[in-house]
Amino acid sequence: ENERLFALNRVAARVESFSLPLLTLIAGIGSVLVLLYGGVAIIRDQLTIGELVAFSTYVSLLLVPVRRLGMIVTALAQAAASGARVFEILDACSEVQERPGARPLERVVGHVRFERVSFAYFGRHTVLREIDFGAQPGQVVALLGTTGSGKSTVINLIPRFYDPTWGRILIDGRDIRSVTLESLRAHIGIVLQDTTLFATTIHENIAFGRPEATEEEIIAAAQAACAHEFITHMPLGYDTPVGEKGVTLSGGQKQRIAIARALLKNPRILILDDATSSVDAETEAAIQTALARLMEGRTSFVIAQRLSTIRRADQILVLDHGRIAARACRTAERSAHEELLRTSGLYAEIYHRQLRPQETPGEMTQLHGAGT
């Protein structure tokens, strides 16, 4: 398609390079003919000099609109094609639809179950195969894997951004396709690395999930998210506009605003991407503290990038090419992290390549002592 577009643009450029000089030449020839014919008419006393000047002026005034009309016709054709595409997107219906008779999801406890879930984009490109696991209320489930292993697809299925191609997902024993989308997503909070903020005030961005929240509740959520301090140092405090996509805030500040938004919403299920590689150590520590508070008592699914998050996890799932290659749950004797180090070669490889450099000398000594 790009090659075809290039070829069409090349043809259009050639036509334009020929037509514009040709139009200028024709206009010039026309002016010369008018002057010749008018000069002859003046010599024969058939026309006055004033009438010739007026006619020549009218002709020159007419040329510019006529040339612009040709450009407008081209622009209209382009606009019609572009408009058709825009309306095609605006009129497109989401593939995820509520079933007839869907009922609201109420009083969620937080038990989430994947039952033999497989997923293929457009029904062709399979990215998940036979995913089967359960998360108990209040548990932290960490998802690990290489790029393209299916981590993001797993978390996108929970709020029904997509529907499984095969299998089903249950929340408190109810298939999520049998409940209304609004009620399902009302119980789910999402905090990702690429935070979405709106071109309005900090107050309204935090209250996005609960517009009816009081000022005291918003401040309490910001304090719990370690965001209150930097907000109060801004010119207008909570009434400070943040610009489109939060352009006036740093990456760490935007993420803490998103955490405050999730805390205010108080969901029972959390979806987190706790990657903090783009922030400094001090900001990372503040974000990790806020995330720890956010996950307390909630069923959390985390695309884990930090060793501290993995060690906190009650369950670790290692994905490889869309399948669960290894899993472990926390026990009284050892953490899921320690269990997978002993039993999974893939997890050990990921640990030594990505996670081990994050350990402090004290943590390494403690871990090796526990392993021994």
Short mmCIF file of C-alpha atoms in Angstrom, two decimals:
data_model
loop_
_atom_site.label_atom_id
_atom_site.label_comp_id
_atom_site.label_asym_id
_atom_site.label_seq_id
_atom_site.Cartn_x
_atom_site.Cartn_y
_atom_site.Cartn_z
CA GLU A 1 0.00 0.00 0.00
CA ASN A 2 2.87 2.38 0.75
CA GLU A 3 4.42 1.62 -2.64
CA ARG A 4 1.08 2.24 -4.35
CA LEU A 5 0.65 5.54 -2.48
CA PHE A 6 4.19 6.57 -3.48
CA ALA A 7 3.48 5.77 -7.14
CA LEU A 8 0.24 7.80 -7.10
CA ASN A 9 1.95 10.76 -5.44
CA ARG A 10 4.72 10.61 -8.05
CA VAL A 11 2.16 10.71 -10.87
CA ALA A 12 0.33 13.60 -9.19
CA ALA A 13 3.60 15.52 -8.77
CA ARG A 14 4.42 15.07 -12.48
CA VAL A 15 0.95 16.24 -13.53
CA GLU A 16 1.19 19.24 -11.22
CA SER A 17 4.68 20.14 -12.46
CA PHE A 18 3.28 20.20 -16.01
CA SER A 19 -0.15 21.73 -15.42
CA LEU A 20 0.81 24.73 -13.29
CA PRO A 21 3.30 26.17 -15.81
CA LEU A 22 0.84 25.37 -18.61
CA LEU A 23 -1.94 27.31 -16.86
CA THR A 24 0.40 30.26 -16.32
CA LEU A 25 1.37 30.16 -19.99
CA ILE A 26 -2.27 30.05 -21.13
CA ALA A 27 -3.12 32.98 -18.85
CA GLY A 28 -0.19 34.95 -20.28
CA ILE A 29 -1.17 34.16 -23.88
CA GLY A 30 -4.72 35.21 -23.08
CA SER A 31 -3.56 38.56 -21.76
CA VAL A 32 -1.42 39.11 -24.86
CA LEU A 33 -4.37 38.27 -27.16
CA VAL A 34 -6.62 40.65 -25.24
CA LEU A 35 -4.09 43.45 -25.62
CA LEU A 36 -3.61 42.73 -29.35
CA TYR A 37 -7.31 42.56 -30.09
CA GLY A 38 -8.04 45.58 -27.91
CA GLY A 39 -5.21 47.58 -29.48
CA VAL A 40 -6.57 46.92 -32.94
CA ALA A 41 -10.07 47.89 -31.76
CA ILE A 42 -8.73 51.17 -30.30
CA ILE A 43 -6.94 52.01 -33.58
CA ARG A 44 -10.23 51.49 -35.44
CA ASP A 45 -12.07 53.63 -32.84
CA GLN A 46 -14.16 50.63 -31.85
CA LEU A 47 -12.93 50.69 -28.22
CA THR A 48 -11.60 53.26 -25.79
CA ILE A 49 -8.37 52.90 -23.81
CA GLY A 50 -10.34 52.96 -20.54
CA GLU A 51 -12.55 50.08 -21.70
CA LEU A 52 -9.47 48.03 -22.64
CA VAL A 53 -7.84 48.66 -19.26
CA ALA A 54 -11.08 47.73 -17.49
CA PHE A 55 -11.46 44.54 -19.52
CA SER A 56 -7.85 43.55 -18.90
CA THR A 57 -8.35 44.14 -15.18
CA TYR A 58 -11.48 41.99 -15.17
CA VAL A 59 -9.63 39.18 -16.92
CA SER A 60 -6.74 39.28 -14.42
CA LEU A 61 -9.19 39.29 -11.50
CA LEU A 62 -10.98 36.28 -12.99
CA LEU A 63 -7.84 34.19 -13.45
CA VAL A 64 -7.01 33.81 -9.72
CA PRO A 65 -10.46 32.47 -8.64
CA VAL A 66 -10.54 30.07 -11.60
CA ARG A 67 -7.09 28.69 -10.68
CA ARG A 68 -8.14 28.40 -7.04
CA LEU A 69 -11.30 26.59 -8.12
CA GLY A 70 -9.11 23.88 -9.64
CA MET A 71 -7.23 23.53 -6.36
CA ILE A 72 -10.50 23.44 -4.40
CA VAL A 73 -11.82 20.59 -6.56
CA THR A 74 -8.69 18.57 -5.72
CA ALA A 75 -8.99 19.40 -2.03
CA LEU A 76 -12.67 18.40 -2.06
CA ALA A 77 -11.81 15.02 -3.55
CA GLN A 78 -9.18 14.44 -0.88
CA ALA A 79 -11.56 15.61 1.86
CA ALA A 80 -14.29 13.29 0.62
CA ALA A 81 -11.94 10.28 0.74
CA SER A 82 -10.61 11.26 4.17
CA GLY A 83 -14.09 11.98 5.50
CA ALA A 84 -15.31 8.57 4.42
CA ARG A 85 -12.48 6.96 6.41
CA VAL A 86 -13.13 9.15 9.47
CA PHE A 87 -16.84 8.32 9.51
CA GLU A 88 -16.00 4.65 8.99
CA ILE A 89 -14.02 4.73 12.23
CA LEU A 90 -16.61 6.84 14.09
CA ASP A 91 -19.40 4.48 13.05
CA ALA A 92 -17.43 1.32 13.84
CA CYS A 93 -18.94 -0.84 16.58
CA SER A 94 -16.82 -2.48 19.24
CA GLU A 95 -16.43 -6.22 18.85
CA VAL A 96 -17.09 -6.53 22.59
CA GLN A 97 -20.85 -6.29 23.06
CA GLU A 98 -23.12 -6.92 26.02
CA ARG A 99 -25.24 -10.00 25.79
CA PRO A 100 -29.01 -9.56 25.81
CA GLY A 101 -30.16 -9.77 29.42
CA ALA A 102 -26.70 -8.98 30.89
CA ARG A 103 -27.00 -8.15 34.59
CA PRO A 104 -24.92 -5.81 36.76
CA LEU A 105 -21.97 -7.23 38.69
CA GLU A 106 -22.44 -6.33 42.34
CA ARG A 107 -20.57 -6.90 45.63
CA VAL A 108 -17.37 -8.24 44.10
CA VAL A 109 -15.13 -10.23 46.43
CA GLY A 110 -12.26 -10.55 43.98
CA HIS A 111 -11.95 -14.22 43.02
CA VAL A 112 -10.79 -14.35 39.38
CA ARG A 113 -10.57 -17.55 37.37
CA PHE A 114 -9.23 -18.20 33.85
CA GLU A 115 -10.61 -21.47 32.47
CA ARG A 116 -8.72 -22.82 29.44
CA VAL A 117 -8.59 -19.35 27.88
CA SER A 118 -7.17 -18.97 24.39
CA PHE A 119 -7.15 -15.82 22.31
CA ALA A 120 -6.38 -15.00 18.68
CA TYR A 121 -6.37 -11.50 17.21
CA PHE A 122 -8.82 -11.31 14.29
CA GLY A 123 -9.42 -15.01 14.86
CA ARG A 124 -6.10 -15.84 13.15
CA HIS A 125 -3.06 -14.71 15.16
CA THR A 126 -3.11 -16.86 18.29
CA VAL A 127 -1.32 -15.26 21.24
CA LEU A 128 -2.75 -17.17 24.23
CA ARG A 129 -3.17 -20.93 24.47
CA GLU A 130 -5.00 -22.82 27.23
CA ILE A 131 -4.40 -20.30 30.03
CA ASP A 132 -5.79 -21.83 33.21
CA PHE A 133 -5.28 -20.35 36.69
CA GLY A 134 -7.15 -18.78 39.59
CA ALA A 135 -6.50 -15.78 41.82
CA GLN A 136 -7.94 -15.70 45.33
CA PRO A 137 -9.35 -12.46 46.79
CA GLY A 138 -6.55 -10.18 47.91
CA GLN A 139 -3.79 -12.07 46.11
CA VAL A 140 -1.07 -10.45 44.01
CA VAL A 141 -0.49 -12.29 40.72
CA ALA A 142 2.73 -11.38 38.94
CA LEU A 143 3.02 -12.00 35.19
CA LEU A 144 6.47 -12.47 33.70
CA GLY A 145 7.72 -13.34 30.27
CA THR A 146 9.67 -12.14 27.29
CA THR A 147 8.32 -9.64 24.79
CA GLY A 148 5.36 -11.10 22.91
CA SER A 149 4.68 -13.82 25.47
CA GLY A 150 1.08 -12.64 26.04
CA LYS A 151 1.28 -10.72 29.34
CA SER A 152 -0.57 -7.64 28.10
CA THR A 153 -3.23 -9.75 26.41
CA VAL A 154 -3.99 -11.54 29.69
CA ILE A 155 -4.66 -8.29 31.55
CA ASN A 156 -6.64 -6.84 28.63
CA LEU A 157 -9.07 -9.75 28.77
CA ILE A 158 -10.11 -9.08 32.38
CA PRO A 159 -11.93 -5.75 31.74
CA ARG A 160 -13.17 -7.14 28.41
CA PHE A 161 -11.14 -4.95 26.10
CA TYR A 162 -11.23 -8.21 24.13
CA ASP A 163 -13.21 -11.41 24.57
CA PRO A 164 -11.52 -14.82 24.72
CA THR A 165 -11.63 -16.77 21.49
CA TRP A 166 -12.03 -19.95 23.53
CA GLY A 167 -12.60 -20.58 27.21
CA ARG A 168 -14.03 -18.18 29.76
CA ILE A 169 -13.06 -15.79 32.57
CA LEU A 170 -14.98 -15.82 35.84
CA ILE A 171 -15.20 -13.22 38.59
CA ASP A 172 -16.71 -14.62 41.78
CA GLY A 173 -18.03 -17.52 39.72
CA ARG A 174 -19.78 -15.39 37.09
CA ASP A 175 -18.72 -15.33 33.44
CA ILE A 176 -17.71 -11.74 32.72
CA ARG A 177 -19.56 -11.93 29.38
CA SER A 178 -22.84 -12.34 31.29
CA VAL A 179 -22.54 -9.00 33.14
CA THR A 180 -22.79 -5.41 31.93
CA LEU A 181 -19.60 -3.74 30.80
CA GLU A 182 -20.16 -0.68 32.99
CA SER A 183 -20.57 -2.69 36.17
CA LEU A 184 -17.60 -4.94 35.32
CA ARG A 185 -15.21 -2.05 34.72
CA ALA A 186 -16.52 -0.19 37.77
CA HIS A 187 -14.84 -2.87 39.93
CA ILE A 188 -11.51 -2.77 38.04
CA GLY A 189 -8.76 -0.21 38.45
CA ILE A 190 -5.96 0.13 35.90
CA VAL A 191 -2.59 1.82 36.42
CA LEU A 192 -0.19 1.52 33.50
CA GLN A 193 3.19 3.03 32.79
CA ASP A 194 1.76 5.14 29.95
CA THR A 195 -0.69 7.12 32.07
CA THR A 196 -3.65 8.86 30.42
CA LEU A 197 -4.41 12.31 31.84
CA PHE A 198 -6.85 14.86 30.47
CA ALA A 199 -6.37 18.55 29.68
CA THR A 200 -8.05 19.70 32.86
CA THR A 201 -7.17 20.18 36.54
CA ILE A 202 -5.43 17.71 38.83
CA HIS A 203 -8.60 17.61 40.93
CA GLU A 204 -10.74 16.46 38.00
CA ASN A 205 -8.13 13.97 36.81
CA ILE A 206 -8.05 12.25 40.21
CA ALA A 207 -11.86 12.31 40.46
CA PHE A 208 -12.33 10.84 36.96
CA GLY A 209 -13.51 7.46 38.29
CA ARG A 210 -15.68 9.05 41.00
CA PRO A 211 -16.84 12.53 39.95
CA GLU A 212 -18.99 12.82 43.07
CA ALA A 213 -16.02 12.41 45.45
CA THR A 214 -15.51 15.10 48.09
CA GLU A 215 -12.45 17.32 48.37
CA GLU A 216 -11.37 15.46 51.52
CA GLU A 217 -11.55 12.09 49.75
CA ILE A 218 -9.49 13.38 46.82
CA ILE A 219 -6.81 14.78 49.13
CA ALA A 220 -6.72 11.53 51.12
CA ALA A 221 -6.25 9.53 47.90
CA ALA A 222 -3.44 11.86 46.78
CA GLN A 223 -1.72 11.55 50.18
CA ALA A 224 -1.89 7.75 50.02
CA ALA A 225 -0.43 7.89 46.49
CA CYS A 226 2.47 10.11 47.64
CA ALA A 227 1.20 12.86 45.33
CA HIS A 228 -0.13 15.44 47.80
CA GLU A 229 3.24 17.09 48.43
CA PHE A 230 4.11 17.94 44.83
CA ILE A 231 0.50 18.96 44.11
CA THR A 232 0.49 21.52 46.93
CA HIS A 233 3.72 23.05 45.58
CA MET A 234 2.06 23.80 42.24
CA PRO A 235 0.78 27.34 41.52
CA LEU A 236 -2.93 26.51 41.91
CA GLY A 237 -2.63 23.28 43.91
CA TYR A 238 -5.34 20.81 42.99
CA ASP A 239 -6.84 23.34 40.54
CA THR A 240 -3.65 23.40 38.43
CA PRO A 241 -4.30 22.45 34.76
CA VAL A 242 -1.99 19.69 33.57
CA GLY A 243 -2.26 20.18 29.81
CA GLU A 244 -3.05 17.62 27.13
CA LYS A 245 -1.98 14.14 28.31
CA GLY A 246 -0.46 15.73 31.43
CA VAL A 247 2.30 17.41 29.45
CA THR A 248 3.21 19.73 32.36
CA LEU A 249 3.92 16.80 34.73
CA SER A 250 6.85 14.40 34.89
CA GLY A 251 6.43 10.67 34.30
CA GLY A 252 6.55 9.89 38.02
CA GLN A 253 4.03 12.62 38.85
CA LYS A 254 1.59 11.39 36.21
CA GLN A 255 1.84 7.84 37.51
CA ARG A 256 1.15 8.93 41.09
CA ILE A 257 -1.90 10.87 39.86
CA ALA A 258 -3.11 7.63 38.21
CA ILE A 259 -2.53 5.72 41.47
CA ALA A 260 -4.51 8.35 43.38
CA ARG A 261 -7.32 7.98 40.83
CA ALA A 262 -7.36 4.22 41.37
CA LEU A 263 -7.30 4.60 45.17
CA LEU A 264 -10.24 6.98 45.03
CA LYS A 265 -12.20 4.56 42.87
CA ASN A 266 -11.48 1.79 45.42
CA PRO A 267 -11.81 -1.18 43.04
CA ARG A 268 -11.67 -4.81 44.14
CA ILE A 269 -9.51 -5.86 41.16
CA LEU A 270 -6.36 -4.06 40.06
CA ILE A 271 -4.39 -4.26 36.83
CA LEU A 272 -0.90 -2.78 37.12
CA ASP A 273 2.18 -2.27 35.03
CA ASP A 274 4.68 -1.23 37.65
CA ALA A 275 7.54 -0.52 35.24
CA THR A 276 9.50 2.44 36.63
CA SER A 277 12.60 2.36 34.44
CA SER A 278 11.95 5.90 33.17
CA VAL A 279 12.09 7.60 36.60
CA ASP A 280 14.86 8.33 39.06
CA ALA A 281 15.50 6.28 42.20
CA GLU A 282 13.73 8.68 44.58
CA THR A 283 10.60 8.86 42.41
CA GLU A 284 10.67 5.09 41.95
CA ALA A 285 10.70 4.57 45.71
CA ALA A 286 7.68 6.88 46.10
CA ILE A 287 5.80 5.07 43.33
CA GLN A 288 6.57 1.65 44.81
CA THR A 289 5.29 2.81 48.21
CA ALA A 290 2.09 4.10 46.61
CA LEU A 291 1.63 0.86 44.65
CA ALA A 292 2.06 -1.20 47.81
CA ARG A 293 -0.72 0.80 49.49
CA LEU A 294 -2.89 0.50 46.41
CA MET A 295 -2.60 -3.32 46.30
CA GLU A 296 -3.50 -3.88 49.97
CA GLY A 297 -6.55 -6.13 50.22
CA ARG A 298 -7.20 -6.14 46.47
CA THR A 299 -6.80 -8.84 43.84
CA SER A 300 -3.95 -7.50 41.75
CA PHE A 301 -2.54 -8.55 38.39
CA VAL A 302 0.89 -7.07 37.81
CA ILE A 303 3.09 -7.13 34.73
CA ALA A 304 6.16 -7.33 36.92
CA GLN A 305 9.34 -5.46 36.12
CA ARG A 306 10.69 -5.00 39.63
CA LEU A 307 12.12 -7.70 41.90
CA SER A 308 10.40 -6.13 44.90
CA THR A 309 7.00 -6.66 43.26
CA ILE A 310 7.80 -10.27 42.36
CA ARG A 311 8.86 -11.08 45.92
CA ARG A 312 5.61 -9.58 47.18
CA ALA A 313 3.53 -11.70 44.78
CA ASP A 314 1.39 -14.55 46.13
CA GLN A 315 1.46 -16.21 42.72
CA ILE A 316 3.87 -15.92 39.79
CA LEU A 317 2.98 -16.93 36.23
CA VAL A 318 5.78 -17.23 33.68
CA LEU A 319 4.42 -16.95 30.13
CA ASP A 320 6.20 -18.27 27.07
CA HIS A 321 4.70 -18.03 23.57
CA GLY A 322 1.18 -17.67 24.95
CA ARG A 323 1.35 -20.58 27.41
CA ILE A 324 1.99 -20.75 31.14
CA ALA A 325 5.49 -22.23 31.14
CA ALA A 326 5.86 -22.17 34.93
CA ARG A 327 3.90 -21.09 37.97
CA ALA A 328 4.35 -21.05 41.73
CA CYS A 329 2.36 -19.92 44.77
CA ARG A 330 3.61 -18.59 48.07
CA THR A 331 3.78 -21.16 50.83
CA ALA A 332 4.63 -21.04 54.51
CA GLU A 333 8.11 -22.36 53.73
CA ARG A 334 9.16 -20.17 50.82
CA SER A 335 8.00 -17.45 48.45
CA ALA A 336 6.82 -18.09 44.89
CA HIS A 337 10.02 -16.40 43.71
CA GLU A 338 12.26 -18.85 45.57
CA GLU A 339 10.17 -21.81 44.42
CA LEU A 340 10.49 -20.85 40.75
CA LEU A 341 14.23 -20.30 41.08
CA ARG A 342 14.48 -23.94 42.14
CA THR A 343 12.08 -25.45 39.60
CA SER A 344 11.95 -23.30 36.43
CA GLY A 345 14.88 -22.84 34.08
CA LEU A 346 13.01 -20.14 32.12
CA TYR A 347 12.30 -18.13 35.26
CA ALA A 348 15.91 -18.50 36.39
CA GLU A 349 17.03 -17.18 33.00
CA ILE A 350 14.70 -14.16 33.25
CA TYR A 351 15.83 -13.59 36.83
CA HIS A 352 19.54 -13.60 36.03
CA ARG A 353 19.09 -11.46 32.90
CA GLN A 354 16.55 -8.86 34.11
CA LEU A 355 15.96 -9.05 37.86
CA ARG A 356 19.19 -9.99 39.58
CA PRO A 357 20.92 -6.66 38.77
CA GLN A 358 18.24 -4.96 40.93
CA GLU A 359 19.33 -6.81 44.08
CA THR A 360 21.34 -5.10 46.77
CA PRO A 361 24.31 -6.98 48.28
CA GLY A 362 22.30 -7.61 51.44
CA GLU A 363 19.38 -9.06 49.50
CA MET A 364 21.68 -11.36 47.52
CA THR A 365 23.28 -12.69 50.71
CA GLN A 366 19.87 -13.27 52.28
CA LEU A 367 18.54 -15.06 49.19
CA HIS A 368 21.56 -17.30 48.78
CA GLY A 369 21.44 -18.15 52.47
CA ALA A 370 17.77 -19.08 52.17
CA GLY A 371 18.52 -21.20 49.10
CA THR A 372 21.32 -22.99 50.90
#
